[in-house]
XYZ file of C-alpha atoms in Angstrom:
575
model
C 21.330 -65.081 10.884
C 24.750 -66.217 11.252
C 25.748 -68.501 14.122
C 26.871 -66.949 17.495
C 30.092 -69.054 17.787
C 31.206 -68.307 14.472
C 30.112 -64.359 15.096
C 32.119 -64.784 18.637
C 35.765 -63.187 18.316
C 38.359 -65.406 18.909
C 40.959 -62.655 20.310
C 38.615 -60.978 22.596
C 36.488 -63.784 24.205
C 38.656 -62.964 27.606
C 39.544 -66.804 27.250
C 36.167 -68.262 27.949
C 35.388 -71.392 25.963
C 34.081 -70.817 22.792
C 30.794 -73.035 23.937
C 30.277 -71.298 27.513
C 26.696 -71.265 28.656
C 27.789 -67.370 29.880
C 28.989 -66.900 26.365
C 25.890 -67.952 24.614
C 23.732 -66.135 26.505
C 25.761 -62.755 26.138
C 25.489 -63.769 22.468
C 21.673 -64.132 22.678
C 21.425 -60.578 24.629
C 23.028 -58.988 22.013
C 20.775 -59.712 19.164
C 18.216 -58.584 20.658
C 19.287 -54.752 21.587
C 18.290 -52.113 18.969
C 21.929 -51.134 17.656
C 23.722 -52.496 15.248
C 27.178 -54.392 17.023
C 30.459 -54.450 15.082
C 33.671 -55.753 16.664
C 36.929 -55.598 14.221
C 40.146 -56.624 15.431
C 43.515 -54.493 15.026
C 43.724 -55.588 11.578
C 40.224 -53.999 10.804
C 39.087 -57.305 9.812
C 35.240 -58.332 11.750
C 35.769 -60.520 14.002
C 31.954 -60.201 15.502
C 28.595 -58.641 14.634
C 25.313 -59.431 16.502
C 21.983 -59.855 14.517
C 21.162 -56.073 13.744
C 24.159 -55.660 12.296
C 23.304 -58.223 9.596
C 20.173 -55.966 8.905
C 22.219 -52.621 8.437
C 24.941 -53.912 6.951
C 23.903 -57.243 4.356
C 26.787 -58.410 3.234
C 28.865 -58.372 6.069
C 30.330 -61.437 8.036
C 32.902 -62.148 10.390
C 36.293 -62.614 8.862
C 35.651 -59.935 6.249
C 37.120 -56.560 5.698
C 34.462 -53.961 6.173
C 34.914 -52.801 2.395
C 32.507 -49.480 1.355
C 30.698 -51.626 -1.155
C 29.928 -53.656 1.293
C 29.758 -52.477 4.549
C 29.064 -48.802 3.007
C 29.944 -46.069 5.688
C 31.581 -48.360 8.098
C 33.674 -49.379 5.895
C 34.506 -45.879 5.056
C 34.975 -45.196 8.633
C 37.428 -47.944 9.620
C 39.802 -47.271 6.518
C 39.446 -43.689 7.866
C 40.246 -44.586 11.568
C 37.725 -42.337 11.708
C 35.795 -42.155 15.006
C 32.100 -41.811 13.866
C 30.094 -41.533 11.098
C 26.759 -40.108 9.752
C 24.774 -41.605 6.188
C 22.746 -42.963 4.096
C 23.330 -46.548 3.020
C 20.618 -48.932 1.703
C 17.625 -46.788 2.185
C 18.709 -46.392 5.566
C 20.165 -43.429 7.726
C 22.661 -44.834 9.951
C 24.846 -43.373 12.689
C 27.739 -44.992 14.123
C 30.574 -44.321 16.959
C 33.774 -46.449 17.531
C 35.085 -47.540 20.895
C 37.997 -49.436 21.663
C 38.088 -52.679 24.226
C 41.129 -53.917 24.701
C 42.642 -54.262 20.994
C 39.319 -54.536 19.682
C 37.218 -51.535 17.585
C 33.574 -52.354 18.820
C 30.806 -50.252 16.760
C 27.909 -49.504 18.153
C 25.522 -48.555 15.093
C 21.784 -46.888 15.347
C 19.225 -46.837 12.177
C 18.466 -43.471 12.646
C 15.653 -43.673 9.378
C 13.096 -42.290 11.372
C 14.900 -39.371 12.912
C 16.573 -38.316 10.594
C 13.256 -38.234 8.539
C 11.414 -36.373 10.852
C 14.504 -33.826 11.088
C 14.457 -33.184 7.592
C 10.397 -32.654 7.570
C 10.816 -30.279 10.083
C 13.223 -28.563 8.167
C 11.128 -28.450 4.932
C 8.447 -27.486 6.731
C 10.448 -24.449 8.704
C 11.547 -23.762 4.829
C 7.722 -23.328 3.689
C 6.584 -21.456 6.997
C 9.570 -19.261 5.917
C 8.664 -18.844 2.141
C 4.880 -18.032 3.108
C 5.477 -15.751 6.103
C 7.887 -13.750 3.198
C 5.260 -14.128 0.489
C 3.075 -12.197 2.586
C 5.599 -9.642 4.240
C 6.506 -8.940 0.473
C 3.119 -9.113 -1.090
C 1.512 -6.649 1.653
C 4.508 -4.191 1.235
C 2.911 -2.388 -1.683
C -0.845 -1.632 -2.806
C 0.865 -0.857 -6.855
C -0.850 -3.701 -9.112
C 1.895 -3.540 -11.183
C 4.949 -4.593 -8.705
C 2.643 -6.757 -6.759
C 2.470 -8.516 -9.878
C 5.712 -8.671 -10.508
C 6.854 -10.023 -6.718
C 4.276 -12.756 -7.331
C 7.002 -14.529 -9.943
C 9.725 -13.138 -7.815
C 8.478 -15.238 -5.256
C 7.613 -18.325 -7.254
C 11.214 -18.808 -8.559
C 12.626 -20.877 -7.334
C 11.290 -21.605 -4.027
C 8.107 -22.943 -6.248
C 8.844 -23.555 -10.148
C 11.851 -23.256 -11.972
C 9.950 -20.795 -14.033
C 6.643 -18.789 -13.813
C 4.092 -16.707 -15.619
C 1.746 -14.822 -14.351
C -1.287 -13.714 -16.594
C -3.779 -11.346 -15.248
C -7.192 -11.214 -16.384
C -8.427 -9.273 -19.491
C -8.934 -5.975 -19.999
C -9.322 -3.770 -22.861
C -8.752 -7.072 -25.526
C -5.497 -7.358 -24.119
C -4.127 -9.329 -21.535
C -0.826 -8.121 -18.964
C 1.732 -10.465 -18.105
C 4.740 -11.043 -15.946
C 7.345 -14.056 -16.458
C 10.699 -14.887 -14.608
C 12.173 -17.234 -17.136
C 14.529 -19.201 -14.413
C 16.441 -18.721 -11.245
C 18.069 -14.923 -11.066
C 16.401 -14.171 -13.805
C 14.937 -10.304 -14.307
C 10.879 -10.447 -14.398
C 10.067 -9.590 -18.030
C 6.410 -8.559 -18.604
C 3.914 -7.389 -21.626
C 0.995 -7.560 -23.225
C -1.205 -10.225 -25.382
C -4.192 -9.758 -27.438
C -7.317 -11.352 -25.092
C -7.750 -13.815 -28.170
C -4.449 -15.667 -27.400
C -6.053 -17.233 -24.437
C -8.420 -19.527 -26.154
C -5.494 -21.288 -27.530
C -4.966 -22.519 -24.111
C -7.637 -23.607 -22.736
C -6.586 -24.370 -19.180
C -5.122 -21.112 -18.773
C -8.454 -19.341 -20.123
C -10.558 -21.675 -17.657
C -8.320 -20.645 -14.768
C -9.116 -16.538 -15.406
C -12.829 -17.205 -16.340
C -13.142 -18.625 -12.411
C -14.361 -22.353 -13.903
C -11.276 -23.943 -12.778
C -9.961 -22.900 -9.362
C -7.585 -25.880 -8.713
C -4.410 -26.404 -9.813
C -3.709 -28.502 -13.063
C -1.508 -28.948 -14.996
C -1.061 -27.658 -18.928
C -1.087 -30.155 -21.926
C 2.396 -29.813 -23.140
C 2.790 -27.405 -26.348
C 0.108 -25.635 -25.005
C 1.563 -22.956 -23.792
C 3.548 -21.865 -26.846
C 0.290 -20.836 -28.254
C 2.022 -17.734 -25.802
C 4.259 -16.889 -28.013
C 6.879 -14.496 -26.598
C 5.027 -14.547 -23.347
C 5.574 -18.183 -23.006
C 7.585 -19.667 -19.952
C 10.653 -22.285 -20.990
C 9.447 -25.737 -22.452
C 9.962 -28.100 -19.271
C 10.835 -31.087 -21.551
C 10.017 -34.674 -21.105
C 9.102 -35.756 -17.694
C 8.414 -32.356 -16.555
C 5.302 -30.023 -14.985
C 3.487 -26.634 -16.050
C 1.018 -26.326 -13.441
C -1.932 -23.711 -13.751
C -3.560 -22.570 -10.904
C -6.368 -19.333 -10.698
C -5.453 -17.086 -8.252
C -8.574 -16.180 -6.126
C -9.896 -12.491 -5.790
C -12.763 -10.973 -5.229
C -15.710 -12.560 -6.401
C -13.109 -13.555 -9.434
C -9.688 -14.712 -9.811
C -7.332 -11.868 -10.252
C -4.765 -13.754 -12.384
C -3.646 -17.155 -13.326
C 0.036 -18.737 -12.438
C 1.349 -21.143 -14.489
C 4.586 -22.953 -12.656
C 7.444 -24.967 -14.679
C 9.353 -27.695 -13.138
C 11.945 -29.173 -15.465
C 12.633 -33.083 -15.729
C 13.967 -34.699 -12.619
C 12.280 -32.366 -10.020
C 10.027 -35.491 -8.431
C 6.362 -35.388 -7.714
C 5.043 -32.642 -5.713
C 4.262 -33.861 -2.067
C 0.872 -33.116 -0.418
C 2.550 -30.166 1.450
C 4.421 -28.719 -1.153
C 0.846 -29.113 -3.531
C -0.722 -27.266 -0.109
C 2.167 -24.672 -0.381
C 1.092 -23.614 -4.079
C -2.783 -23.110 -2.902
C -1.581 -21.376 0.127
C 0.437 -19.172 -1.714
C -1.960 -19.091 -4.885
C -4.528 -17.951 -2.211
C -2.120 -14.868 -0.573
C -1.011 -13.965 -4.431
C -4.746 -13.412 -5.566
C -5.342 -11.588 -2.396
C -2.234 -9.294 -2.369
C -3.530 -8.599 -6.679
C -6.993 -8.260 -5.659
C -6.608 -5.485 -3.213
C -3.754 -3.554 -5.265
C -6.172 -4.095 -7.847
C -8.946 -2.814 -6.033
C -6.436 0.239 -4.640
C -5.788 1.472 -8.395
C -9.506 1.694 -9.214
C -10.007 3.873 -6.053
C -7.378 6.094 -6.323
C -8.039 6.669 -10.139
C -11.963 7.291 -9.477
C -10.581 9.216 -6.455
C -8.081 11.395 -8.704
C -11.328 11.977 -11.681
C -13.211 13.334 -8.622
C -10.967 15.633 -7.318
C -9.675 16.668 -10.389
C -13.500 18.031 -10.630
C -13.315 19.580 -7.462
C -10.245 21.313 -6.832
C -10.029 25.222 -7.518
C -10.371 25.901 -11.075
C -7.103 27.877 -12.379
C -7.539 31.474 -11.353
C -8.777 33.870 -14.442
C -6.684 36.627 -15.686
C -8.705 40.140 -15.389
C -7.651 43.768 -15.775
C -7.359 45.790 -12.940
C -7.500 43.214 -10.036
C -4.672 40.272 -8.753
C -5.490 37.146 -7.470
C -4.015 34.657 -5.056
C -5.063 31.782 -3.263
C -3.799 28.564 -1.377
C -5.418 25.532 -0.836
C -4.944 22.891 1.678
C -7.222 19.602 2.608
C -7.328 17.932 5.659
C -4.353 15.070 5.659
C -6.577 12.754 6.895
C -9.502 13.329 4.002
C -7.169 11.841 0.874
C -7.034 15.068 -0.957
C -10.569 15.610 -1.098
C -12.048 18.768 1.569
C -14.777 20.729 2.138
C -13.475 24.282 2.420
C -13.148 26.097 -1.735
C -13.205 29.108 -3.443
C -14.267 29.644 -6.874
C -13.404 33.381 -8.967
C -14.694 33.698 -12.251
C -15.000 36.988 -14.643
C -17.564 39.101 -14.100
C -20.167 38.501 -16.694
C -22.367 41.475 -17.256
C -19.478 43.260 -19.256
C -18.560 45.688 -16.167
C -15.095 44.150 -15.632
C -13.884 43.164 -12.597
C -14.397 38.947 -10.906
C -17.320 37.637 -8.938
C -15.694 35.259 -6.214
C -16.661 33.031 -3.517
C -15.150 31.648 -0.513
C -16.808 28.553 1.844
C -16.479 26.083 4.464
C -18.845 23.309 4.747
C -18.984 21.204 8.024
C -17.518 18.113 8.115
C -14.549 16.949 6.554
C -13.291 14.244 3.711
C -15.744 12.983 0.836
C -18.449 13.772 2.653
C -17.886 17.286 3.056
C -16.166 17.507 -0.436
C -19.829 16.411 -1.983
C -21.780 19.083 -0.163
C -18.598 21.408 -1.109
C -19.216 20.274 -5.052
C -23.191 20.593 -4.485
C -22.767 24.143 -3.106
C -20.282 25.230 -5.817
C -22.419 23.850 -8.650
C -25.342 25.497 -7.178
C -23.809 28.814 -6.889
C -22.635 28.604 -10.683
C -26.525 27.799 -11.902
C -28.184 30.627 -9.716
C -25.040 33.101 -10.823
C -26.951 32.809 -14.769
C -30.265 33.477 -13.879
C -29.713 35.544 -10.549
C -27.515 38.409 -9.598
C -28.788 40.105 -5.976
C -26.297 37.763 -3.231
C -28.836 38.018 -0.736
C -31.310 36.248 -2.891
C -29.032 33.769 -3.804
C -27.837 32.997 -0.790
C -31.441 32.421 0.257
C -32.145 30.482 -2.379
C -29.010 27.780 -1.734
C -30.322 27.879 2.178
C -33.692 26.468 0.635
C -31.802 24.117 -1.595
C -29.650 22.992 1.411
C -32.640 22.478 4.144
C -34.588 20.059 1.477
C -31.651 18.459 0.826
C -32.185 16.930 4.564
C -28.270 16.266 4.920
C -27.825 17.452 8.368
C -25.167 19.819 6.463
C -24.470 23.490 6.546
C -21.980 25.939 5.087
C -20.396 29.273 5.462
C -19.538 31.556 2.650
C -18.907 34.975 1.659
C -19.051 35.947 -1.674
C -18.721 38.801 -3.646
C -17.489 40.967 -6.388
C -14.712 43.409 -7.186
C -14.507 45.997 -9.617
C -12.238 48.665 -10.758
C -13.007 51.537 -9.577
C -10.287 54.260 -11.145
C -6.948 55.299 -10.535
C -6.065 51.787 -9.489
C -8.571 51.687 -6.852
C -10.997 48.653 -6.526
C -14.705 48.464 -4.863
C -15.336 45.104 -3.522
C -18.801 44.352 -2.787
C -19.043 41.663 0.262
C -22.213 38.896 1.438
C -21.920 35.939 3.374
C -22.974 34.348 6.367
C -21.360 32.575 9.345
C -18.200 33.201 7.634
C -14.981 34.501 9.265
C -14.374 38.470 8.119
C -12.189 39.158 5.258
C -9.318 41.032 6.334
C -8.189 44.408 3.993
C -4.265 45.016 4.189
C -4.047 48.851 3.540
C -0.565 50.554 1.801
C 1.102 51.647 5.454
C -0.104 47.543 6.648
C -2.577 48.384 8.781
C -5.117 45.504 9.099
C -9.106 45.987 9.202
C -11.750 43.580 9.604
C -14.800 43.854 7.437
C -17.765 42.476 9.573
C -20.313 41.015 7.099
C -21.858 39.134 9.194
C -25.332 36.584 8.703
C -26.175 33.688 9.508
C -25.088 29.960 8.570
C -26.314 28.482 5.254
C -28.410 25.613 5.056
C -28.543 25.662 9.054
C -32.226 27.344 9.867
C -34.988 28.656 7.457
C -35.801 32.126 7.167
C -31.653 32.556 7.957
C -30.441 36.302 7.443
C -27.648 36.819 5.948
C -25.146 40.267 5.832
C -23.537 42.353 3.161
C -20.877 45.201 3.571
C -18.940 47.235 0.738
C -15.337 48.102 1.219
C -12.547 50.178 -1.589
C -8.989 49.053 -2.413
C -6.611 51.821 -3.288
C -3.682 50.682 -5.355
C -1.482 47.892 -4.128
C -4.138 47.188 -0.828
C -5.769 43.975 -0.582
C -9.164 41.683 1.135
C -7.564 38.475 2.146
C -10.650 35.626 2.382
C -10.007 32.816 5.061
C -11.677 29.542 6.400
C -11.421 28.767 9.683
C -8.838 26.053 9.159
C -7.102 29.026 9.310
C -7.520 30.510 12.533
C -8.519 27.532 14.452
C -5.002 25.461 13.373
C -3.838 24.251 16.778
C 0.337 23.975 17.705
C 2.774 26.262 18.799
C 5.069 25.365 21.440
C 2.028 23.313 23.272
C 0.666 21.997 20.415
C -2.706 23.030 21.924
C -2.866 26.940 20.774
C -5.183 28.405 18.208
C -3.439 30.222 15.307
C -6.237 32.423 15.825
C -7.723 36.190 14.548
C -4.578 37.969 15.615
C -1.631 36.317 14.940
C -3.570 36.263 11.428
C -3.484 39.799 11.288
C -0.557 40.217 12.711
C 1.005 38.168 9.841
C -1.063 39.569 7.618
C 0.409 43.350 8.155
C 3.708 41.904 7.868
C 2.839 41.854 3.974
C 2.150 44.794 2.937
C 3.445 45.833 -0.686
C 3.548 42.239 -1.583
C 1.530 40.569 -4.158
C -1.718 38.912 -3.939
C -0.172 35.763 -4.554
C 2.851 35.928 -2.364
C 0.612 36.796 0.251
C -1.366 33.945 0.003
C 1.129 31.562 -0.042
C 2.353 33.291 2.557
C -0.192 32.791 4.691
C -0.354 29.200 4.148
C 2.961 29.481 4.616
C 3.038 30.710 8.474
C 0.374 28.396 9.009
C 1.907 25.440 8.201
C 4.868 26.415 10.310
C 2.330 26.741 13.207
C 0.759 23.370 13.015
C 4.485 21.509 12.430
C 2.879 18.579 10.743
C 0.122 18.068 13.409
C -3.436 17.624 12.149
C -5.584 20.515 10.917
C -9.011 21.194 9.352
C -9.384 21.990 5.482
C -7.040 25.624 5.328
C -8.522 27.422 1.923
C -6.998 31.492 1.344
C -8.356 33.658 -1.120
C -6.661 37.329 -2.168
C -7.866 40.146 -4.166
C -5.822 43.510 -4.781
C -6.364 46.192 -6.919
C -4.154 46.491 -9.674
C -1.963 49.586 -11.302
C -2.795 48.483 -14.750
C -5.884 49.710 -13.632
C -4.988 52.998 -13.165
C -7.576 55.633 -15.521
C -9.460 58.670 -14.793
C -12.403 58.404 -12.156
C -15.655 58.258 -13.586
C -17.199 62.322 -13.797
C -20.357 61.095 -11.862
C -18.196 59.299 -8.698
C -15.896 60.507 -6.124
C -12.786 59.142 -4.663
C -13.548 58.392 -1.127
C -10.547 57.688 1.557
C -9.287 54.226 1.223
C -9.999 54.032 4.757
C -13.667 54.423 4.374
C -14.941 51.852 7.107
C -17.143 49.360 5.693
C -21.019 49.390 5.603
C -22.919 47.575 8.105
C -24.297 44.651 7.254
C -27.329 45.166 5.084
C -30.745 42.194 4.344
C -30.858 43.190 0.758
C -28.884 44.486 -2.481
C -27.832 43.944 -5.712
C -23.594 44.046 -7.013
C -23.787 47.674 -7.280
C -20.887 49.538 -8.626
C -21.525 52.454 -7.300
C -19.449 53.918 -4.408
C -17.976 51.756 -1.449
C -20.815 51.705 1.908
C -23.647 52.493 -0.135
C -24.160 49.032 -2.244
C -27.553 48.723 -4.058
């Protein structure tokens, strides 16, 4: 350390001898405070530093001109007549502030190392709590493997890698991938034979689950690749592989590229990968998961939504179909029409609700329909197979009922139509006559697969041309909104509706229907909404049978009967 009385400045000692005791002790004092003590004189030249200032600034001694080289952003400063200044110089971050004393520049200078390292730790570490908290805002935003995928190497570059690959696992002898090439870059994916992967063998380790830390990739490795391969990173730089964890195995592998010059990783940084690696295997993992349910979701109700409805002579057809929101397309209300078989013309149909709602109910709906097409080969009397799906349904042991009506509908002459009706627990089909008058057709019985020994009802009705037998499920009536939100649809305002279409279509009315329904619930939540139409036809139209009559097409349906076959003899008398 340099001498106090050669450190002492001559021009601002305030006259006191150069060796007074008050002197040398004020010289003492100030080698030992913290900061750094500069004093130049109005030249700039140093006329006195203490002992910390020796530490900051090497070189410098009294007499000297602070130059940069030497006194680094001091020196800066006092050519500047600058009043502060903030930097780096020797390892060290120092901040300074000039005040005058007399004609004297005194600097008072603090090694600010510590702060200043701290300050930008905090700020790295703000940067990473950023970049993870929008790694996982970005990666939850979608449940589509394929742009999850590609916002995982979004999000890599560059706040991780100056490039990134992403290579999911195998599937089919082919592997998917997705690379961003470098900053700004577009994501550019495709597809690899499965084989590729054993030409890397830290990349095939990392999908097979054995290694589930990162590591980094031999170099030439990865041009085994080929077009899928990220940028060589060159001498002195990093491809880092790392699995990305998933379900019970690792839904992809990242490989990051740092070029030459980017530095070691620190700890955090390497805890900023796993952390992400983690989130990015999670995110693929459940979109993965999503795509498997939604395509076994869409083969399953592809098998049990309404067949197409069959073209047949003498008879239209319309119907709307409508699942619960809530149940994910699947329901439990359906309707099934198929061509009569035994060569009489005409359809067989059936409508049904069973209770419940979602996959549940849509299993029991797909039992019930299944069922119904096996006893429809071997059995033709409804009564008996309704009574035969109630057994079926009571040793299932499901808890699980139904209602249905079902029936069939034949021409009957002169564009007329009988339509033989049995059910039970099922709303009553409503018949919209020519002049729209609306009547009820009470088949009654009881609920299917509810009790043994059930009962259930059967009742005839005609069409004359144009009229119609709408088929409902309760979703129908009991649809709640209106004005309170709270009010049934219920069995008038059906009817009412229903009148309104009278001349119209079998399909227009059914869509209809649906139509005014939907208007009624306003996007609230409903039950499964299922409408069936039949209506007699004018390409029907031939001469009545010798041995039948034409009844009035307001002939008021049978009562409900315990047995019967699908006659085809004349409305209210069904054998």
């Amino acid at each position: 350390m340099t001498d106090a009385r050669a450190r002492r400045p001559a021009s601002c000692d305030g006259g006191q001898a150069r060796d007074h005791p008050g002197r040398k002790l004020l010289d003492a004092l100030l080698d030992l405070v913290d900061q750094a003590v500069v004093v130049c004189d109005a030249s700039g030249v140093v006329s006195w530093c203490n002992g910390p200032a020796a530490v900051c600034f090497p070189g410098l001694r009294p007499g000297m001109t602070p130059e940069p080289e030497v006194a680094g952003p001091l020196g800066q400063a006092v050519a500047a007549s600058a009043a502060r200044f903030d930097a780096e110089f020797l390892g060290r971050w120092l901040t300074g502030r000039r005040s005058t004393v007399q004609d004297c520049s005194v600097w008072l200078v603090s090694d600010d190392t510590g702060i200043h390292g701290c300050a930008v730790e905090l700020r790295a570490e703000r940067h990473r709590v950023a970049f993870l908290s929008e790694a996982g805002r970005r990666l939850g935003a979608s449940l589509h493997h394929g742009r999850t995928a590609r916002s995982v190497v979004e999000l890599a570059v560059p706040a991780l890698a100056d490039a990134a690959l992403l290579v999911l696992p195998p599937r089919g002898g082919h592997v998917d991938w997705h690379r961003c090439a470098a900053p700004g870059a577009a994501v550019e994916a495709g597809t690899l034979p499965a084989a590729t992967l054993e030409r890397v063998p830290r990349l095939a380790k990392a999908l097979s689950g054995l290694s589930l830390r990162p590591a980094p990739c031999r170099p030439g490795d990865l041009g085994a690749l080929g077009g899928a391969a990220p940028p060589d990173p060159g001498p002195g730089g990093e491809s880092l592989v790392t699995a990305l964890p998933g379900g019970g195995a690792p839904a992809g592998a990242l490989v990051l590229v740092r070029a030459s010059g980017a530095g070691e990783r620190s700890a955090a940084d390497s805890a900023v990968v796993r952390e992400f690696a983690f989130r990015a295997g999670l995110a693929l993992s459940t979109a993965g998961l999503y795509a498997q349910q939604a395509h076994t979701a869409a083969l399953l109700q592809s098998g049990l939504d309404p067949a197409p409805l069959p073209e047949v002579p003498g008879v239209r057809l319309g119907a709307a179909y409508r699942p619960a929101p809530e149940a994910l397309g699947f329901g439990g209300d359906f309707y099934q029409v198929e061509p009569a078989r035994d060569g009489g013309g005409g359809v067989r149909f059936t409508l049904g609700d069973v209770c419940g709602k979602g996959v549940e109910a849509a299993v029991l709906s797909g039992h019930v329909r299944q069922s119904l097409r096996t006893l429809a080969l071997v059995e033709s009397r409804p009564l008996r197979v309704l009574d035969v799906l109630n057994r079926s349904l009571l040793e299932a042991d499901s808890g699980r009922f139904a209602s249905l009506v079902m029936g069939a509908a034949r021409p009957a002459g002169r564009g007329a139509l009988d339509v033989v009706l049995a059910g039970g627990g099922h709303p009553p089909p409503l018949v919209l006559r020519r002049d729209g008058v609306v009547e009820a057709v009470d088949v009654g019985g009881m609920l299917v697969g509810a009790l043994p020994g059930a009962e259930f009802g059967q009742a005839a009705v005609r069409l004359a041309r144009d009229e119609l037998i709408l088929l409902y499920s309760d979703g129908v009536t009991e649809a709640r909104g209106g004005p309170t939100g709270a009010e049934e649809y219920g069995a008038e305002r059906l009817a009412h509706d229903l009148a309104g279409c009278a001349g119209m279509p079998a399909g227009a009315v059914a869509e209809r229907i649906e139509l005014r329904v939907a208007d009624w619930l306003a996007g609230r939540a409903h039950d499964d909404i299922a409408v069936l139409a039949l209506q007699s036809s004018p390409a029907s139209s031939s001469p009545l049978p010798a041995s039948s009559s034409s009844p009035s097409s307001r002939s008021s349906p049978a009562s409900p009967s315990r047995s019967g076959s699908w006659g085809t003899g004349a409305p209210g008398a069904p054998r």
